[in-house]
Every structure is written in C-alpha cells, then in structure tokens.
Coordinates of C-alpha atoms in Angstrom, one line a residue:
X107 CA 25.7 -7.2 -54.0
X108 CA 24.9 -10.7 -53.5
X109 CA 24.1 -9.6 -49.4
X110 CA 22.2 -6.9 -50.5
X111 CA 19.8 -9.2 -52.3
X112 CA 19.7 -12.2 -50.1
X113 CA 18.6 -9.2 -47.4
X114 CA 15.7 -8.1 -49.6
X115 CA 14.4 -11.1 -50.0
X116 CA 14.7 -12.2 -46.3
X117 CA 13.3 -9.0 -45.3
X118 CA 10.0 -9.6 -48.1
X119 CA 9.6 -13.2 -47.1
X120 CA 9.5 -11.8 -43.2
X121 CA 6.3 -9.3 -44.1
X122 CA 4.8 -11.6 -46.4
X123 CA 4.8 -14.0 -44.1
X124 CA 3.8 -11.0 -41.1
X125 CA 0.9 -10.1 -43.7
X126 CA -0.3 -13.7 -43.7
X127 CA -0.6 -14.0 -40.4
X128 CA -2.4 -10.8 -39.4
X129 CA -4.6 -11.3 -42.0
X130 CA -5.8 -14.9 -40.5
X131 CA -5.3 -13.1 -37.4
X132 CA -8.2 -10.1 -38.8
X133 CA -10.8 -13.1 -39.5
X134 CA -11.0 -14.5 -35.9
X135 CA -12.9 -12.7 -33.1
X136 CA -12.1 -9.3 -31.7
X137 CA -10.0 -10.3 -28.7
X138 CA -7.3 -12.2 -31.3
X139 CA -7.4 -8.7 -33.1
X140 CA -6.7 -7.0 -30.1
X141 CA -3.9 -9.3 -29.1
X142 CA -1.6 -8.8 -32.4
X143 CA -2.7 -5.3 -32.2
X144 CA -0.7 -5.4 -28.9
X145 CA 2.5 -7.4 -29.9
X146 CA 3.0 -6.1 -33.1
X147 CA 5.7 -3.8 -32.2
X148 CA 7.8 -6.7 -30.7
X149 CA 7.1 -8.4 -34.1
X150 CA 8.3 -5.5 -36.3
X151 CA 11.6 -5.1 -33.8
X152 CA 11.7 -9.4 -35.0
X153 CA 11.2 -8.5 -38.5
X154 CA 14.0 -5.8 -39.0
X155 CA 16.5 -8.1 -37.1
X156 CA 15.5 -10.7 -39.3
X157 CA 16.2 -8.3 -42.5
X158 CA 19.5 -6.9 -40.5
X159 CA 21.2 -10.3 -40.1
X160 CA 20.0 -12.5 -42.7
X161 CA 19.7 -15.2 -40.9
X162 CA 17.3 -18.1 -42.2
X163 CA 17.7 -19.8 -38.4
X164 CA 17.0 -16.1 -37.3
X165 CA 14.0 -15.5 -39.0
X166 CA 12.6 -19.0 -38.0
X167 CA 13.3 -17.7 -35.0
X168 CA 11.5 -14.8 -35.3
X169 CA 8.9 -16.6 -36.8
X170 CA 8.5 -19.3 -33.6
X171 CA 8.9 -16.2 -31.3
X172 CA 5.8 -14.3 -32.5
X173 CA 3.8 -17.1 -32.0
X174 CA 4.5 -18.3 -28.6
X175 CA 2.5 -15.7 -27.2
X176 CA 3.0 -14.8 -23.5
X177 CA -1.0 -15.1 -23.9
X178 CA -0.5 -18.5 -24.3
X179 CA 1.5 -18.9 -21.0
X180 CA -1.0 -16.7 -18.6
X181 CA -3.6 -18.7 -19.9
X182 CA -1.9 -22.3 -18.7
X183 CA -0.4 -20.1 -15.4
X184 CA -2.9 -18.3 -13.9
X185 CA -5.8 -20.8 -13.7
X186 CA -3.6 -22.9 -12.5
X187 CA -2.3 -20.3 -9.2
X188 CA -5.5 -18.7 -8.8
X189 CA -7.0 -21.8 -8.3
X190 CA -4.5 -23.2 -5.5
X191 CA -4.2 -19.3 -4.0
X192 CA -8.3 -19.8 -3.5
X193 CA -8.2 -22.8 -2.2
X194 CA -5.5 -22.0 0.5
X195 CA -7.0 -18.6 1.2
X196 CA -10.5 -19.4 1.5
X197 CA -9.8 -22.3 3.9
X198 CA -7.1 -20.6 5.7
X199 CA -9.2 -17.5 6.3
X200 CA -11.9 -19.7 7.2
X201 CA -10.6 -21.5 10.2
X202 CA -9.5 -18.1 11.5
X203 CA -12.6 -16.6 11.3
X204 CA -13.7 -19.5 13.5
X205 CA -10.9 -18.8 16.0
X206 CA -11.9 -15.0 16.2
X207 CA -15.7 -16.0 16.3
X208 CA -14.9 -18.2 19.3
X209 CA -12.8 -15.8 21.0
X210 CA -15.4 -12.8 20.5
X211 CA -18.1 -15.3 22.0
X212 CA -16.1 -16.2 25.3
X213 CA -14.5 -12.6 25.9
X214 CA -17.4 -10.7 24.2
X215 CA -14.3 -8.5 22.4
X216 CA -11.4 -8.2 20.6
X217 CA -8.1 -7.3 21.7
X218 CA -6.2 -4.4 19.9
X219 CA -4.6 -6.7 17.7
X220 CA -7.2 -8.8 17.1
X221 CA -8.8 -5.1 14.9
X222 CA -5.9 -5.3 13.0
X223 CA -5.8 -8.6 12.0
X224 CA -9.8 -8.5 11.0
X225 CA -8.6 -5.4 8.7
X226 CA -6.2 -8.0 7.1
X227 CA -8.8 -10.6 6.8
X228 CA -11.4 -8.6 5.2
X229 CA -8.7 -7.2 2.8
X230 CA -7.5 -10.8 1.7
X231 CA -11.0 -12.2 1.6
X232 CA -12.1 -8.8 -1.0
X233 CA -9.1 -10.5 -2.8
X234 CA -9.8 -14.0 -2.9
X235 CA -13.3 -13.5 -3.5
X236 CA -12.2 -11.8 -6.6
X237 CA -10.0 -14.8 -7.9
X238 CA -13.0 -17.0 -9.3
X239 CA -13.6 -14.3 -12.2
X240 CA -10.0 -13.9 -12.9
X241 CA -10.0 -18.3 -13.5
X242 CA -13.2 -17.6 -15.3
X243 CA -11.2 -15.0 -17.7
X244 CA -8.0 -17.1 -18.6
X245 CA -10.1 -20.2 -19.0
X246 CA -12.7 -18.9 -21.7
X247 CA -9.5 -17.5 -23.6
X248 CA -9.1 -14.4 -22.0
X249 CA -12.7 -13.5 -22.6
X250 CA -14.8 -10.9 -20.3
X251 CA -18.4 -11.4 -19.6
X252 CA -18.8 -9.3 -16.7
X253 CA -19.2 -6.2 -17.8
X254 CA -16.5 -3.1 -17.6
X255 CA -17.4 -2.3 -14.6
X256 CA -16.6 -5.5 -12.8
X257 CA -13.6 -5.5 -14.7
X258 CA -12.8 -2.2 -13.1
X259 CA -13.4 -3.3 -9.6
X260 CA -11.2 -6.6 -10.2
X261 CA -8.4 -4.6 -10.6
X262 CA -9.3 -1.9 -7.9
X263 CA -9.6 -4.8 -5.5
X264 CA -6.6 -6.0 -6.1
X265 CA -4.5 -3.1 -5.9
X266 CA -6.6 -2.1 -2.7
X267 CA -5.9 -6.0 -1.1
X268 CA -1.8 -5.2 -2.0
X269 CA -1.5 -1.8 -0.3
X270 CA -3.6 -2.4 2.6
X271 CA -1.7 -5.5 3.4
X272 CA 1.5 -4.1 2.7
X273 CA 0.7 -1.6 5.4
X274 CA -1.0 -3.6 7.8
X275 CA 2.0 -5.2 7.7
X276 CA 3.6 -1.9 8.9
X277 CA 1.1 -1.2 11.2
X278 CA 1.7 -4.7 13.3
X279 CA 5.8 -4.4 12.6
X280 CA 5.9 -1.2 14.5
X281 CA 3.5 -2.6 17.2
X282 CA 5.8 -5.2 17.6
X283 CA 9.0 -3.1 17.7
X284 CA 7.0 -0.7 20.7
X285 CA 6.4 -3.9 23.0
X286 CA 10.0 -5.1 22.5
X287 CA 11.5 -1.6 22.8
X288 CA 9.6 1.5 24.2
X289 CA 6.7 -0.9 25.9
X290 CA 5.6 3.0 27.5
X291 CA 4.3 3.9 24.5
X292 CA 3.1 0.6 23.5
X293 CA 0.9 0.2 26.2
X294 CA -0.9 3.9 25.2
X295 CA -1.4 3.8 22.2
X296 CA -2.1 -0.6 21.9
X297 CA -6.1 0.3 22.1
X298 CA -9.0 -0.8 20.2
X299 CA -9.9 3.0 18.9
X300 CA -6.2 3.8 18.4
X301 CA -6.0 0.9 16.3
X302 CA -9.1 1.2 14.7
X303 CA -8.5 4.8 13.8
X304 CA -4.9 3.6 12.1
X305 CA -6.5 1.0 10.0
X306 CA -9.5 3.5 8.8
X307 CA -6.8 5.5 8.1
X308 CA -5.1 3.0 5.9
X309 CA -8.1 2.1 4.1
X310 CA -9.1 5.5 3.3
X311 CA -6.0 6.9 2.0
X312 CA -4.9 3.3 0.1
X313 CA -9.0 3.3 -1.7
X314 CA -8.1 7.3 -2.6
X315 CA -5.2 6.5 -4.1
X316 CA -6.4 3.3 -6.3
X317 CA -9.6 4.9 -7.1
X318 CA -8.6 5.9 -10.9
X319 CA -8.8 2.6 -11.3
X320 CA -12.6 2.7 -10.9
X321 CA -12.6 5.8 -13.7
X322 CA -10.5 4.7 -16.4
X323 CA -12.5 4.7 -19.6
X324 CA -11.3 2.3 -22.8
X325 CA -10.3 4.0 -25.9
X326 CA -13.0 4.5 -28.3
X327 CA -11.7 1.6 -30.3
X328 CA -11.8 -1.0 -27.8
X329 CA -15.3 -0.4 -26.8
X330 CA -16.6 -3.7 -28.7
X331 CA -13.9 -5.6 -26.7
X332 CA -14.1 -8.5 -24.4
X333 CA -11.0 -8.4 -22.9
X334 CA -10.0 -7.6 -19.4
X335 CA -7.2 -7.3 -17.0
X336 CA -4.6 -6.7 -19.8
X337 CA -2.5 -3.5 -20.2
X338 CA -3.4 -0.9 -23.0
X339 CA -0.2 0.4 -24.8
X340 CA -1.7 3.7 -25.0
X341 CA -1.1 4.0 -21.1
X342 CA 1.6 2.8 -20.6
X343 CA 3.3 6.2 -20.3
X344 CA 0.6 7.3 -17.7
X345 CA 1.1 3.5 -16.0
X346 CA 5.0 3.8 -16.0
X347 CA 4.4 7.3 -13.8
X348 CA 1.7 5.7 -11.3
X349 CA 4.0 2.8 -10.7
X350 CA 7.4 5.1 -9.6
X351 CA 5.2 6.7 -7.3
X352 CA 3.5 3.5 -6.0
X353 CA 6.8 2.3 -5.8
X354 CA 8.3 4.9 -3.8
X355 CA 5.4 5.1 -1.6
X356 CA 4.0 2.4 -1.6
X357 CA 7.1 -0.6 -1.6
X358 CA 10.4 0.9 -0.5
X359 CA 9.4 2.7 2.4
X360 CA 6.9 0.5 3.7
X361 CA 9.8 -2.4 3.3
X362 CA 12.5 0.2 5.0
X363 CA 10.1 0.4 8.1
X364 CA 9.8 -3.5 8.2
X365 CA 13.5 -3.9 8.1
X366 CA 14.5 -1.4 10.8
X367 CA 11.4 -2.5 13.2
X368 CA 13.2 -6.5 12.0
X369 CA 16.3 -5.4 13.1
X370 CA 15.5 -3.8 16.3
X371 CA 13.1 -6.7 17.3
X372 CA 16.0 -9.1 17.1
X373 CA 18.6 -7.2 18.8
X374 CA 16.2 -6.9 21.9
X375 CA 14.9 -10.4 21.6
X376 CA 18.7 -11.7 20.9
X377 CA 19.8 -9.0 24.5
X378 CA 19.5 -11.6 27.4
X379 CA 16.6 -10.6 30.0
X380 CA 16.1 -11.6 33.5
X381 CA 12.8 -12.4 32.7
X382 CA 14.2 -14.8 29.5
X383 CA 12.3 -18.1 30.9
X384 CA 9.3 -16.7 31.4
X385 CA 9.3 -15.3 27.8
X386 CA 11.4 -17.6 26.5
X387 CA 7.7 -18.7 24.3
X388 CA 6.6 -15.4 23.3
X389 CA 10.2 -14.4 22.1
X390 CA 9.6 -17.4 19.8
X391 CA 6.2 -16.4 18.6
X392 CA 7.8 -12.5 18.1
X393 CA 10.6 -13.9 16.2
X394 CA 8.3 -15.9 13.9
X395 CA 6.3 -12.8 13.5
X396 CA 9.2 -11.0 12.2
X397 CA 10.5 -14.0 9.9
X398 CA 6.9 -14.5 8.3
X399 CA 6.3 -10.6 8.0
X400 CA 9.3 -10.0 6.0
X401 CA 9.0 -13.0 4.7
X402 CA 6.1 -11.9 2.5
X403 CA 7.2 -8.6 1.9
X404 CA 10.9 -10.6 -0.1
X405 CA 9.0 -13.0 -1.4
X406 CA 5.3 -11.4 -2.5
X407 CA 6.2 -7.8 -3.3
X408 CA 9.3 -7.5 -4.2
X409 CA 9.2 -9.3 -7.1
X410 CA 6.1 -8.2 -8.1
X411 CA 7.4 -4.4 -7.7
X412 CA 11.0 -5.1 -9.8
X413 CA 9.0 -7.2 -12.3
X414 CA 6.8 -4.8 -12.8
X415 CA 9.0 -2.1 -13.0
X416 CA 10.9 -3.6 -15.6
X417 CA 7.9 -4.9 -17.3
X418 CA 6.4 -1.2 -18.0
X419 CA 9.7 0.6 -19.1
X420 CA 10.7 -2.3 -21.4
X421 CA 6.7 -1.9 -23.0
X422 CA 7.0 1.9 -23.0
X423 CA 10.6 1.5 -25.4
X424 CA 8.8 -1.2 -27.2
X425 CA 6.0 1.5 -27.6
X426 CA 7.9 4.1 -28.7
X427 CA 10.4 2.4 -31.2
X428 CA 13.2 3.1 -29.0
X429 CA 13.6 -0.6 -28.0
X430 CA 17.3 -2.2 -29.9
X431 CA 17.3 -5.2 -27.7
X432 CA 16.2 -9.0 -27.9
X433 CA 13.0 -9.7 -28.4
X434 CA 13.3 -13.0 -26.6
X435 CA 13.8 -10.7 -23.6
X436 CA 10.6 -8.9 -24.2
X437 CA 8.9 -12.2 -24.1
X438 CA 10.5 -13.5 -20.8
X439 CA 9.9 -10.1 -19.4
X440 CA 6.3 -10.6 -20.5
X441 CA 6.3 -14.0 -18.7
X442 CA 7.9 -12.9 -15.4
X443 CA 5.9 -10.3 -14.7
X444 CA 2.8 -13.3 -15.2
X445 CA 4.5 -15.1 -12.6
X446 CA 5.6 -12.2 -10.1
X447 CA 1.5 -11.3 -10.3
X448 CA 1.0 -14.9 -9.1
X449 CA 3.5 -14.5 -6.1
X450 CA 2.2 -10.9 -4.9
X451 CA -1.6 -12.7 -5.3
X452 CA -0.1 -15.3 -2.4
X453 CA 0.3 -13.4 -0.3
X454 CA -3.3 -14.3 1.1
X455 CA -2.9 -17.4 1.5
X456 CA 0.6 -16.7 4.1
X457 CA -1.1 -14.0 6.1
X458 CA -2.9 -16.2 8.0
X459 CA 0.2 -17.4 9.7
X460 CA 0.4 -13.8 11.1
X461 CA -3.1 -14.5 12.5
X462 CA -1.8 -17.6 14.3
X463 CA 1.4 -15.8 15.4
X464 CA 0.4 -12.5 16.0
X465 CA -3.3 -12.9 17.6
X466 CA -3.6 -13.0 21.5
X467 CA -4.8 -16.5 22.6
X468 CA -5.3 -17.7 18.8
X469 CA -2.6 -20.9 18.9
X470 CA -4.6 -21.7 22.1
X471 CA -7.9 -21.7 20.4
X472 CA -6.8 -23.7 17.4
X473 CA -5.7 -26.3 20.0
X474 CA -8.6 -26.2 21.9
X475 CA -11.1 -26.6 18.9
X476 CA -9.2 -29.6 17.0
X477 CA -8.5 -31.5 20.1
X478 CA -5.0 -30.6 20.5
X479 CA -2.7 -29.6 23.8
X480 CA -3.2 -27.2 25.5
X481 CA -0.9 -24.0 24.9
X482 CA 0.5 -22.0 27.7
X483 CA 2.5 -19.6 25.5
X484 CA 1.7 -15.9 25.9
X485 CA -1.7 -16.1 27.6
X486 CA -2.9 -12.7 29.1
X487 CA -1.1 -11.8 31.9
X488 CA 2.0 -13.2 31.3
X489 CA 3.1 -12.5 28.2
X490 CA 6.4 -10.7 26.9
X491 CA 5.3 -7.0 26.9
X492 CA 3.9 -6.9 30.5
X493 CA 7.4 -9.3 31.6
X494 CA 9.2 -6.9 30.1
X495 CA 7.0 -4.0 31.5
X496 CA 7.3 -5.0 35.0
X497 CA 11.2 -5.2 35.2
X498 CA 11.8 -2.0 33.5
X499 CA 9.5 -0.9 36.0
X500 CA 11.2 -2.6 39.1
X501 CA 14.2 -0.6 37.4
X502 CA 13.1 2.8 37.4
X503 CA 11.9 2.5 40.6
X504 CA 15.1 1.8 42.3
X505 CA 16.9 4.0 40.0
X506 CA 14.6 7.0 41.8
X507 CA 15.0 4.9 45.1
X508 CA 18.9 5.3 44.8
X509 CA 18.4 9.3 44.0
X510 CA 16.3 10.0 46.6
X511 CA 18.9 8.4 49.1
X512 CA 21.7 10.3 47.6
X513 CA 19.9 13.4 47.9

C-alpha cells in the first residue's frame, strides 16, 4: 500500500512538474513550441519510468534529461564544424582550381580524369557554398530566415554533394582498377566524352532521385515556423523507407565496388613487375589513391549511414509508443547522429587529396607554382598504365611469335 502511494505521488509530481514546463515552454516563440512538440514522446517514455520505479534520483534524472536538449548540443557542434569544414574546403578547392586553371591554360584541355575530378569539385563547392546558412541557422537558435524554399535546396544540395561524391568515388576506383588490371579497356573507354557521359549520368540519376526533397510541403501546422533542417515526426515512417533504399543503393554497393577495385589494385601493385623502377612513383600515388578513397568512404559515410539508420528506427519506436528502452539512449542517439552529419559533411574538405593524387601532372603544378622541386612522378608518357601497357604488349607479341613458329 505504502508503494502504491509513494508511486502516485511520484508519478503526479512528474506531470506537474511536465505541465510546468510546457506551459513556460507555450509562452516563448514558436520554434521552442515546436521543439517540445518534438521531444515530448521521449519525455512521456521518462515520466512513466519515473512512476514505474519510484525513484527520487530517477526522476531527477528524468527531470535533468529532458532538459539537456540534443538542441542544445547541435547548436554548440555544428557552428563549430561547419565553420572549420568551410574553411578547409573553400581554400582547398581553391588552390585546385588554380592548378586546373594553369593546366587548362598550358595544354588548352583537360585530361580524362581531370572531367572527373571538376565533377567532384563543383559537387563539393554546391556543398560548401551551402555551409554559411547552415552556421547562420544554429547560431540565431535554430532560426530560418531564408525562406522554405532555400531551406529545401540546403538539404537537396546536400544530399546531391553525398551521392555524387560517393559515386565519383566509384567512377575513379574502377578507372583505377582498369589501368592496373585490364589497361585494354582502360585505354578505350579513359576519354573525355566517355567520362563526361558517366558523370552526366551520375548527376542526372543522383538529382532525380533527391528531387522530393525540392517538393516536400510542411504540415499545415508548421506553416508559421522558422525552423529548418530538422526532422518532422510525422515523416519519419516515409524517411525510415527512403533511407533503406538509399542505403542499399546508395552506400553498400557503392562501398562493395570500392573494396573489390581496393583489393584488386593492391594485389597488382603488391605482384612484382619488370617495369617496377620505372613505376615504382606512380604505384605510390595509386596506392594513396586507394588509401584516401576508402579512406572517406570508413570514415565519412559510414557512419553517417549506421548513425542514421539507427537514428530513424529508434525515432519511429519513439513515434509510435513502441519504444521500452532508455531514454538516455535516445538522447546519445540524438547526439551521434549530430556528429556523424559533421563527418559525412568533411568529406569536402579530404577530396581534394584525390585531386592531388589522382590528377595527371597536378603534384607537378603545385610544385611549380609555390616554388617547390620539381616532380618527375607519372608525367605523360611515362607513367604506370602505358609501363604497364607496353610490357603486356611486348608479351603478347612474342606469345603469337612463339605460335606462329610452332605452326
């Protein structure tokens, strides 16, 4: 009898003190409405553990837990990233527009690769561009004076920028794998148009398939509201679908295609060649390649992709009262997924190591223009597909040599 009381009154002191707080909460501006609107099924979750284990330290707990606000923590967090990712990005893409500038205005073109890696740039620079509103959004307390729809075309962009690099990233994997392996059909299909039809391509079907972003429509009762780049509950069912398919499609067999082109590349560049010293600097630059490529994939989007995963099924149990667990996991999940955003938005400021690993000639440019010596790694003409061409070549033809004598 005695439990059963001190529950009832643990349990009333938990919504008074709930009532309290939403109703200070209903007097402040719309965007503070909107934000317990969204957290208040965590809160309830809090408020019948507090009743269920009549706990005092519990429902401090629960009291301390509904006010740290993962909110709170984007608004310290992202500023803070977006603001270094900028600066990084913009002066890294910078210099390398220099380098392909200079390289354009001495050879009046672009190599094959060189289109790809413009494709890249352009697609981090959309993204980087876009980073200035984001700061402005945390930093006037996650309020929106842009309009809906630049809101809308934040998030298209960056959902467009993650894609497109992620296969990009492909694209130059598999280029990579062709020179090492089958240099045949590397050498027909490494052209200008051939590239430039894959990466129109690319951006065609990647801005198709992010376009409902552009068409999403707020729910009548949000219409007065400020905020932006927040996820509506009522989605989240619609969200959770979109992101196994993304998934699918758009992580885990782009990263299976970068592992088995990974693989390959290292078995051929680890196979010893009789044409090993001459290529000895280009194996270098290849193995690089592959160490920064799937570098970014571990440690940009794959996080991001798990995070978020978890992030949307945890909201859509929350969501639909089905949720038994901690709410202190809720909140960390909240917080991770703040942070795995962060590390998929870096991934502009590491891409343009692949410019200076993968572009023809751009390590020698870089030296040239600060100064530096002169490079003599991989220059036209020598470098390790046309080695490698030459010797399978020299190969084949005594192989048909040796027929044609024992015929």
């Amino acid at each position: 009898m005695v439990f059963l009381t001190q529950s009832f009154l643990a349990f009333n002191f938990c919504v008074i003190i709930h009532g309290l707080y939403l109703k200070v909460a209903s007097s402040s501006s719309p965007s503070q409405m909107i934000l317990i609107k969204e957290h208040i099924p965590c809160s309830l979750v809090l408020l019948s553990q507090c009743a269920r284990e009549n706990s005092f330290v519990n429902f401090w707990g629960c009291f301390i837990l509904e006010k740290s606000n993962p909110d709170e923590f984007k608004r310290t967090v992202y500023p803070a990233a977006y603001s270094l990712i900028f600066i990084l990005g913009l002066s890294g893409h910078s210099v390398f527009i220099y380098v392909f500038l200079r390289r354009w205005r001495s050879q009046k073109s672009w190599s094959a690769v060189s289109v790809l890696m413009v494709n890249l740039l352009v697609s981090d620079l959309m993204l980087v561009c876009s980073l200035p509103l984001r700061i402005s959004y945390y930093m006037l307390n996650s309020h929106w004076p842009f309009g809906h729809i630049t809101c809308r075309l934040i998030l298209y962009v960056f959902y467009l920028n993650m894609y497109c690099s992620v296969y990009f990233l492909v694209v130059l994997n598999v280029l990579r794998y062709l020179a090492l392996v089958y240099p045949y059909v590397y050498i027909r299909i490494h052209t200008r148009y051939v590239l430039g039809v894959i990466c129109g391509l690319i951006w065609l079907l990647m801005g198709l398939a992010c376009c409902p972003l552009l068409f999403t429509k707020k729910k009548s009762q949000d219409q007065r509201s400020s905020r932006c780049l927040e996820l509506m509950v009522d989605n989240v069912d619609e969200l959770l679908l979109i992101n196994n398919i993304s998934f699918a499609v758009g992580f885990l067999a782009p990263l299976a295609a970068v592992i088995f082109c990974s693989i390959f590349v290292v078995r051929n560049l680890l196979k010893p060649s009789p044409a090993l010293g001459r290529t000895r600097p280009c194996r270098k630059k290849a193995s690089a390649l592959v160490i920064i490529s799937l570098g970014i994939f571990l440690v940009c989007f794959l996080p991001y992709h798990i995070v978020r995963t978890i992030f949307l099924t945890t909201e859509k149990q929350v969501k639909m009262g089905g949720y038994n667990g901690s709410c202190d996991f809720v909140l960390v999940v909240r917080k991770a997924a703040v942070i795995a955003h962060c590390l998929c938005t870096s991934n502009s400021c590491l891409d343009p190591l692949l410019f200076f690993f993968a572009g023809e000639n751009s390590k020698m440019l870089l030296d040239k223009w600060t100064g530096g010596r002169k490079s003599n790694a991989c220059v036209p003409g020598r470098n390790l597909q046309q080695a490698e061409l030459q010797i399978f070549q020299r190969r084949e033809s005594t192989e048909q040599t040796l027929v044609k004598n024992t015929c």
